[in-house]
Amino acid sequence: MRTSSVWDLVKYYMTPIESLFDIEGVTEISVNRFDEIYIERFDKKEKPDTRFDDEEAVATLIHQIAVALGQTVNKDSHPVLDARLTDGTRVCGVLHPTSTRGSCISFRLFPKKRITGDYLVEHQTLTEEMLEFLKLSVVCRSNILVSGSTGSGKTTLLNVLSGFIPKEERVLIVEDTKELQVFAKNLVSLEAPTRRKQGDSQAVDLAFLIKTSLRKNPDRIIVGEIRDTKAATAFLHAINTGHSACSTIHANNPEDSLLRIQTLVAGEGALPFDVVKSQVRSNLDIIVHVELTPHQGRRVTSVSEIADGVTKELWTWSYRKAHHVTKSKESEIYRKAEKFCL
């Protein structure tokens, strides 16, 4: 079958939700089961008036996307489809009975317009002062970790921060599934194939690509997300050997993000926990925590600095007052900036 015909079938089976992709502000489409569909739009969840005919229709859509992408899915041994469409949309489908209420599928869309720092300030995600501080941190080659839950805006913020990287730098991007939109002139983007196809390439995981990036003379390494022990260990090795790097991690607060990396690396068993803790706190400079708040939308709820192994919060979000609060105006970043003549 011709490639165009394969994707024509995908489009046909996607008919019940096709119009949702064109609604302004939609970033997520979630089909929980054939008759239960939600979208996320402008940081809020909505239930559109549409549905698939039956369970088989959702399962067929998952199968057809897998065929178009050259992947294998079946309800017995490969019930999960985790992939990226040709336009960059991230898709995750799970077949029944693994998805107990019926086959489900979700789509995470790229924003149609590039989100900028000014946009985040305008929407109160952070203040202009915080943005300028983070910009200075990037220019000063600080190692930055963005933490938060799923859908909190970690990748969006990392995209914005990447825009502050000086144009003359060579940038290496490493991801499980391509989501970052970095517009550097001297750019190499690596995607681990283990999350998008089965086969002999299983060994080429995120950790392998982080190690590979170190051999490509990077000025800056951006890791999409740290998920497991091997990736955390490779990331720590990168920043522990003088490379400037940024990444994201799932965590409930800044301290949890540090503890999670420390626990992941220590889980490999090569180093004692105290040694890992010391290395993490000696090499990470800035932690930015983001949250999707119930009534206030996406917010940077904390910006913290690690200096001499101690975490100090510089800004926090006040839920009661609904605005950002400055905790400290002193930072090693300002002293570091003097070395860069900034």
Short mmCIF file of C-alpha atoms in Angstrom, two decimals:
data_model
loop_
_atom_site.label_atom_id
_atom_site.label_comp_id
_atom_site.label_asym_id
_atom_site.label_seq_id
_atom_site.Cartn_x
_atom_site.Cartn_y
_atom_site.Cartn_z
CA MET A 1 0.00 0.00 0.00
CA ARG A 2 1.26 3.47 -0.87
CA THR A 3 2.30 5.70 2.03
CA SER A 4 -0.33 8.32 1.13
CA SER A 5 -3.05 5.66 1.24
CA VAL A 6 -1.92 4.54 4.69
CA TRP A 7 -2.22 8.07 6.06
CA ASP A 8 -5.53 8.58 4.23
CA LEU A 9 -6.86 5.67 6.27
CA VAL A 10 -5.52 7.23 9.48
CA LYS A 11 -7.35 10.45 8.59
CA TYR A 12 -10.54 8.50 7.85
CA TYR A 13 -10.52 6.65 11.18
CA MET A 14 -9.74 9.94 12.97
CA THR A 15 -12.86 11.62 11.56
CA PRO A 16 -14.75 11.90 14.91
CA ILE A 17 -11.94 13.98 16.43
CA GLU A 18 -10.38 15.57 13.34
CA SER A 19 -12.00 18.98 13.93
CA LEU A 20 -10.59 19.13 17.48
CA PHE A 21 -7.06 19.55 16.12
CA ASP A 22 -8.05 22.88 14.55
CA ILE A 23 -9.58 24.48 17.66
CA GLU A 24 -7.49 27.42 18.84
CA GLY A 25 -5.49 26.74 21.98
CA VAL A 26 -5.90 22.95 22.06
CA THR A 27 -2.77 21.24 23.39
CA GLU A 28 -4.14 17.80 24.32
CA ILE A 29 -6.86 15.51 22.97
CA SER A 30 -7.73 12.56 25.22
CA VAL A 31 -9.99 9.71 24.13
CA ASN A 32 -10.61 7.84 27.40
CA ARG A 33 -12.94 5.42 25.61
CA PHE A 34 -15.02 5.61 22.45
CA ASP A 35 -17.75 7.78 24.02
CA GLU A 36 -15.64 9.84 26.44
CA ILE A 37 -13.41 12.51 24.91
CA TYR A 38 -11.74 15.54 26.50
CA ILE A 39 -9.52 18.35 25.24
CA GLU A 40 -7.16 20.65 27.10
CA ARG A 41 -7.44 24.24 25.94
CA PHE A 42 -5.88 27.33 27.52
CA ASP A 43 -4.92 25.27 30.60
CA LYS A 44 -8.50 24.03 31.15
CA LYS A 45 -10.19 20.72 30.32
CA GLU A 46 -13.32 20.70 28.15
CA LYS A 47 -15.64 17.92 26.94
CA PRO A 48 -16.55 18.40 23.26
CA ASP A 49 -19.76 16.95 21.86
CA THR A 50 -18.25 14.15 19.77
CA ARG A 51 -17.63 10.41 20.04
CA PHE A 52 -16.50 7.34 18.12
CA ASP A 53 -19.08 4.76 17.03
CA ASP A 54 -17.79 2.01 19.30
CA GLU A 55 -14.76 0.43 20.97
CA GLU A 56 -13.61 -1.16 17.72
CA ALA A 57 -13.35 2.26 16.06
CA VAL A 58 -10.77 3.47 18.61
CA ALA A 59 -8.82 0.20 18.44
CA THR A 60 -8.78 0.41 14.63
CA LEU A 61 -7.41 3.96 14.78
CA ILE A 62 -4.58 2.81 17.06
CA HIS A 63 -3.77 -0.11 14.76
CA GLN A 64 -3.83 2.10 11.65
CA ILE A 65 -1.47 4.69 13.16
CA ALA A 66 0.89 1.86 14.12
CA VAL A 67 0.80 0.53 10.54
CA ALA A 68 1.52 3.99 9.13
CA LEU A 69 4.51 4.39 11.45
CA GLY A 70 5.84 0.86 10.93
CA GLN A 71 5.14 -0.23 14.49
CA THR A 72 3.54 -3.32 15.96
CA VAL A 73 0.57 -3.22 18.33
CA ASN A 74 -1.65 -6.04 19.48
CA LYS A 75 -3.73 -6.68 22.59
CA ASP A 76 -1.53 -9.55 23.80
CA SER A 77 2.19 -8.68 23.69
CA HIS A 78 2.33 -5.04 22.44
CA PRO A 79 -0.81 -3.25 23.67
CA VAL A 80 0.79 0.22 23.87
CA LEU A 81 1.52 2.60 20.99
CA ASP A 82 3.92 5.40 21.99
CA ALA A 83 5.04 7.42 19.00
CA ARG A 84 5.26 10.69 17.12
CA LEU A 85 3.23 11.61 14.04
CA THR A 86 4.83 13.20 11.01
CA ASP A 87 3.82 16.71 12.16
CA GLY A 88 5.44 16.19 15.56
CA THR A 89 2.23 15.40 17.45
CA ARG A 90 2.91 12.92 20.24
CA VAL A 91 0.48 10.00 20.41
CA CYS A 92 -0.07 7.33 23.05
CA GLY A 93 -2.64 4.58 22.53
CA VAL A 94 -3.49 1.61 24.75
CA LEU A 95 -5.62 -1.30 23.56
CA HIS A 96 -8.37 -3.07 25.49
CA PRO A 97 -8.16 -5.05 27.81
CA THR A 98 -4.93 -3.40 29.04
CA SER A 99 -7.01 -0.23 29.05
CA THR A 100 -9.82 -1.75 31.09
CA ARG A 101 -12.62 0.66 30.10
CA GLY A 102 -11.90 0.24 26.41
CA SER A 103 -9.11 1.24 24.06
CA CYS A 104 -7.86 4.79 24.67
CA ILE A 105 -5.66 7.21 22.78
CA SER A 106 -4.28 10.67 23.47
CA PHE A 107 -2.57 13.29 21.32
CA ARG A 108 -0.23 16.00 22.58
CA LEU A 109 -0.03 18.81 20.05
CA PHE A 110 2.76 21.25 19.33
CA PRO A 111 1.65 24.88 19.78
CA LYS A 112 0.84 26.43 16.40
CA LYS A 113 2.74 29.55 17.48
CA ARG A 114 6.10 29.48 19.21
CA ILE A 115 5.68 30.36 22.89
CA THR A 116 8.10 33.05 24.01
CA GLY A 117 9.28 34.38 27.34
CA ASP A 118 7.14 37.48 26.82
CA TYR A 119 4.09 35.22 26.38
CA LEU A 120 4.84 33.50 29.71
CA VAL A 121 5.19 36.87 31.45
CA GLU A 122 1.96 38.12 29.88
CA HIS A 123 0.11 35.04 31.14
CA GLN A 124 1.67 35.32 34.63
CA THR A 125 3.54 32.04 34.35
CA LEU A 126 6.48 33.98 35.77
CA THR A 127 7.50 37.62 36.23
CA GLU A 128 9.76 39.65 33.98
CA GLU A 129 12.37 39.73 36.75
CA MET A 130 12.32 35.93 36.99
CA LEU A 131 12.58 35.60 33.21
CA GLU A 132 15.60 37.92 33.09
CA PHE A 133 17.25 35.93 35.86
CA LEU A 134 16.71 32.65 34.01
CA LYS A 135 17.99 34.24 30.80
CA LEU A 136 21.14 35.32 32.65
CA SER A 137 21.47 31.80 34.10
CA VAL A 138 21.39 30.29 30.61
CA VAL A 139 23.90 32.76 29.19
CA CYS A 140 26.20 32.05 32.15
CA ARG A 141 26.12 28.33 31.22
CA SER A 142 24.32 27.25 34.39
CA ASN A 143 23.08 23.68 34.70
CA ILE A 144 19.31 23.96 34.97
CA LEU A 145 16.68 21.40 35.97
CA VAL A 146 12.99 22.07 35.29
CA SER A 147 10.71 19.96 37.49
CA GLY A 148 6.96 19.43 37.62
CA SER A 149 4.16 17.00 36.93
CA THR A 150 2.81 15.81 33.58
CA GLY A 151 1.25 18.69 31.65
CA SER A 152 2.65 21.36 33.95
CA GLY A 153 4.62 23.09 31.19
CA LYS A 154 8.14 21.72 31.70
CA THR A 155 8.86 21.26 28.00
CA THR A 156 7.39 24.65 27.13
CA LEU A 157 9.65 26.37 29.65
CA LEU A 158 12.68 24.40 28.48
CA ASN A 159 11.93 25.54 24.93
CA VAL A 160 11.85 29.15 26.08
CA LEU A 161 15.11 28.78 28.01
CA SER A 162 16.81 27.22 24.98
CA GLY A 163 16.04 30.40 23.07
CA PHE A 164 18.47 32.27 25.33
CA ILE A 165 21.47 30.12 24.36
CA PRO A 166 24.05 32.32 22.59
CA LYS A 167 23.89 31.87 18.81
CA GLU A 168 27.55 30.89 18.48
CA GLU A 169 27.14 27.80 20.68
CA ARG A 170 26.88 24.23 19.37
CA VAL A 171 23.74 22.66 20.82
CA LEU A 172 23.03 18.91 21.22
CA ILE A 173 19.44 17.87 21.92
CA VAL A 174 18.71 14.39 23.26
CA GLU A 175 15.13 13.13 23.68
CA ASP A 176 13.08 9.96 24.10
CA THR A 177 10.38 11.35 21.84
CA LYS A 178 10.96 14.58 19.94
CA GLU A 179 9.09 17.46 21.59
CA LEU A 180 11.59 20.29 21.89
CA GLN A 181 11.59 23.05 19.29
CA VAL A 182 15.04 24.58 19.47
CA PHE A 183 16.12 27.02 16.77
CA ALA A 184 19.89 27.11 17.17
CA LYS A 185 22.12 27.60 14.13
CA ASN A 186 24.65 24.91 15.10
CA LEU A 187 22.29 22.13 16.16
CA VAL A 188 22.23 18.33 16.36
CA SER A 189 19.01 16.63 17.50
CA LEU A 190 19.05 12.98 18.63
CA GLU A 191 15.97 10.86 19.33
CA ALA A 192 16.11 7.49 21.09
CA PRO A 193 14.36 4.93 18.88
CA THR A 194 13.39 2.61 21.73
CA ARG A 195 10.19 4.58 22.35
CA ARG A 196 9.05 4.51 18.74
CA LYS A 197 9.82 1.05 17.35
CA GLN A 198 10.73 -2.45 18.43
CA GLY A 199 13.69 -4.44 17.22
CA ASP A 200 17.47 -4.49 17.36
CA SER A 201 17.66 -0.75 18.08
CA GLN A 202 16.41 -1.28 21.63
CA ALA A 203 19.95 -0.69 22.97
CA VAL A 204 20.00 2.85 21.60
CA ASP A 205 18.29 4.48 24.57
CA LEU A 206 18.42 7.97 26.05
CA ALA A 207 21.49 7.23 28.17
CA PHE A 208 23.37 5.94 25.13
CA LEU A 209 22.56 9.12 23.21
CA ILE A 210 23.61 11.38 26.10
CA LYS A 211 26.98 9.61 26.09
CA THR A 212 27.11 9.94 22.30
CA SER A 213 26.42 13.67 22.52
CA LEU A 214 29.51 14.13 24.71
CA ARG A 215 31.65 12.93 21.80
CA LYS A 216 30.21 15.52 19.41
CA ASN A 217 31.91 18.56 20.93
CA PRO A 218 28.80 20.24 22.41
CA ASP A 219 28.75 23.65 24.04
CA ARG A 220 25.33 22.88 25.44
CA ILE A 221 23.37 19.66 25.98
CA ILE A 222 19.59 19.69 26.34
CA VAL A 223 18.01 16.45 27.58
CA GLY A 224 14.26 16.29 27.06
CA GLU A 225 13.42 14.39 30.24
CA ILE A 226 15.25 12.27 32.80
CA ARG A 227 13.12 9.18 33.42
CA ASP A 228 15.33 6.31 34.57
CA THR A 229 18.56 5.30 36.30
CA LYS A 230 20.69 5.07 33.16
CA ALA A 231 19.61 8.46 31.84
CA ALA A 232 20.09 10.13 35.23
CA THR A 233 23.58 8.64 35.54
CA ALA A 234 24.55 9.77 32.04
CA PHE A 235 23.19 13.28 32.70
CA LEU A 236 25.12 13.55 35.98
CA HIS A 237 28.29 12.39 34.20
CA ALA A 238 27.77 15.11 31.58
CA ILE A 239 27.45 17.97 34.06
CA ASN A 240 30.16 16.47 36.28
CA THR A 241 32.66 16.70 33.40
CA GLY A 242 32.20 20.39 32.69
CA HIS A 243 29.40 20.30 30.12
CA SER A 244 26.59 22.82 30.40
CA ALA A 245 23.22 21.07 30.36
CA CYS A 246 19.49 21.52 30.93
CA SER A 247 16.77 18.93 31.43
CA THR A 248 13.36 18.21 32.94
CA ILE A 249 12.17 15.69 35.52
CA HIS A 250 8.88 14.64 37.10
CA ALA A 251 8.77 15.80 40.73
CA ASN A 252 6.40 17.42 43.23
CA ASN A 253 8.75 20.19 44.37
CA PRO A 254 12.39 21.34 43.96
CA GLU A 255 13.77 19.19 46.77
CA ASP A 256 11.94 16.15 45.41
CA SER A 257 13.56 16.70 42.01
CA LEU A 258 17.02 16.61 43.60
CA LEU A 259 16.11 13.54 45.64
CA ARG A 260 14.73 11.80 42.55
CA ILE A 261 17.94 12.28 40.54
CA GLN A 262 20.02 11.22 43.53
CA THR A 263 17.90 8.10 44.05
CA LEU A 264 17.96 7.17 40.36
CA VAL A 265 21.75 7.48 40.10
CA ALA A 266 22.35 5.71 43.41
CA GLY A 267 20.08 2.91 42.19
CA GLU A 268 22.74 1.88 39.70
CA GLY A 269 24.89 0.86 42.66
CA ALA A 270 28.19 2.28 41.41
CA LEU A 271 28.41 5.05 44.02
CA PRO A 272 27.17 5.47 47.61
CA PHE A 273 24.13 7.71 48.05
CA ASP A 274 26.10 10.39 49.92
CA VAL A 275 28.62 10.64 47.08
CA VAL A 276 25.83 10.91 44.51
CA LYS A 277 24.10 13.56 46.62
CA SER A 278 27.30 15.59 46.79
CA GLN A 279 27.89 15.35 43.03
CA VAL A 280 24.31 16.35 42.17
CA ARG A 281 24.33 19.35 44.48
CA SER A 282 27.80 20.41 43.37
CA ASN A 283 26.93 20.44 39.67
CA LEU A 284 23.32 21.56 39.41
CA ASP A 285 22.87 25.33 39.65
CA ILE A 286 19.21 26.19 39.18
CA ILE A 287 15.93 24.34 39.77
CA VAL A 288 12.74 25.74 38.28
CA HIS A 289 9.51 24.11 39.44
CA VAL A 290 6.31 24.47 37.39
CA GLU A 291 2.75 23.48 38.22
CA LEU A 292 -0.63 23.43 36.52
CA THR A 293 -2.70 25.05 39.26
CA PRO A 294 -6.45 24.27 39.39
CA HIS A 295 -7.75 27.84 39.03
CA GLN A 296 -4.71 29.90 38.06
CA GLY A 297 -3.23 27.94 35.15
CA ARG A 298 0.43 27.09 34.60
CA ARG A 299 2.78 28.84 36.99
CA VAL A 300 6.46 28.75 37.84
CA THR A 301 5.91 28.11 41.54
CA SER A 302 9.55 28.13 42.59
CA VAL A 303 12.97 29.20 41.36
CA SER A 304 15.79 27.89 43.53
CA GLU A 305 19.55 28.09 43.41
CA ILE A 306 22.03 25.50 44.66
CA ALA A 307 25.22 27.02 46.04
CA ASP A 308 27.79 25.16 48.13
CA GLY A 309 25.42 22.19 48.28
CA VAL A 310 22.61 24.24 49.83
CA THR A 311 19.30 24.96 48.10
CA LYS A 312 18.02 28.52 48.42
CA GLU A 313 14.65 29.61 47.07
CA LEU A 314 14.72 32.92 45.19
CA TRP A 315 11.07 33.17 44.10
CA THR A 316 7.89 31.36 45.04
CA TRP A 317 4.25 31.49 43.99
CA SER A 318 1.69 32.56 46.61
CA TYR A 319 -1.55 30.67 46.02
CA ARG A 320 -3.41 32.86 48.51
CA LYS A 321 -2.26 36.17 47.00
CA ALA A 322 -2.11 34.78 43.44
CA HIS A 323 1.23 36.37 42.59
CA HIS A 324 4.95 35.66 42.74
CA VAL A 325 6.89 36.53 45.88
CA THR A 326 10.61 37.35 45.96
CA LYS A 327 12.37 35.34 48.69
CA SER A 328 15.95 36.49 48.06
CA LYS A 329 17.72 38.92 45.73
CA GLU A 330 21.17 37.45 46.35
CA SER A 331 22.42 34.86 43.89
CA GLU A 332 25.70 33.36 42.76
CA ILE A 333 24.45 33.84 39.20
CA TYR A 334 24.95 37.60 39.45
CA ARG A 335 28.54 37.05 40.56
CA LYS A 336 29.00 34.43 37.86
CA ALA A 337 27.79 36.96 35.28
CA GLU A 338 30.80 39.16 35.98
CA LYS A 339 33.05 36.45 34.51
CA PHE A 340 31.04 36.68 31.30
CA CYS A 341 31.24 40.49 31.32
CA LEU A 342 27.45 40.73 31.61
#
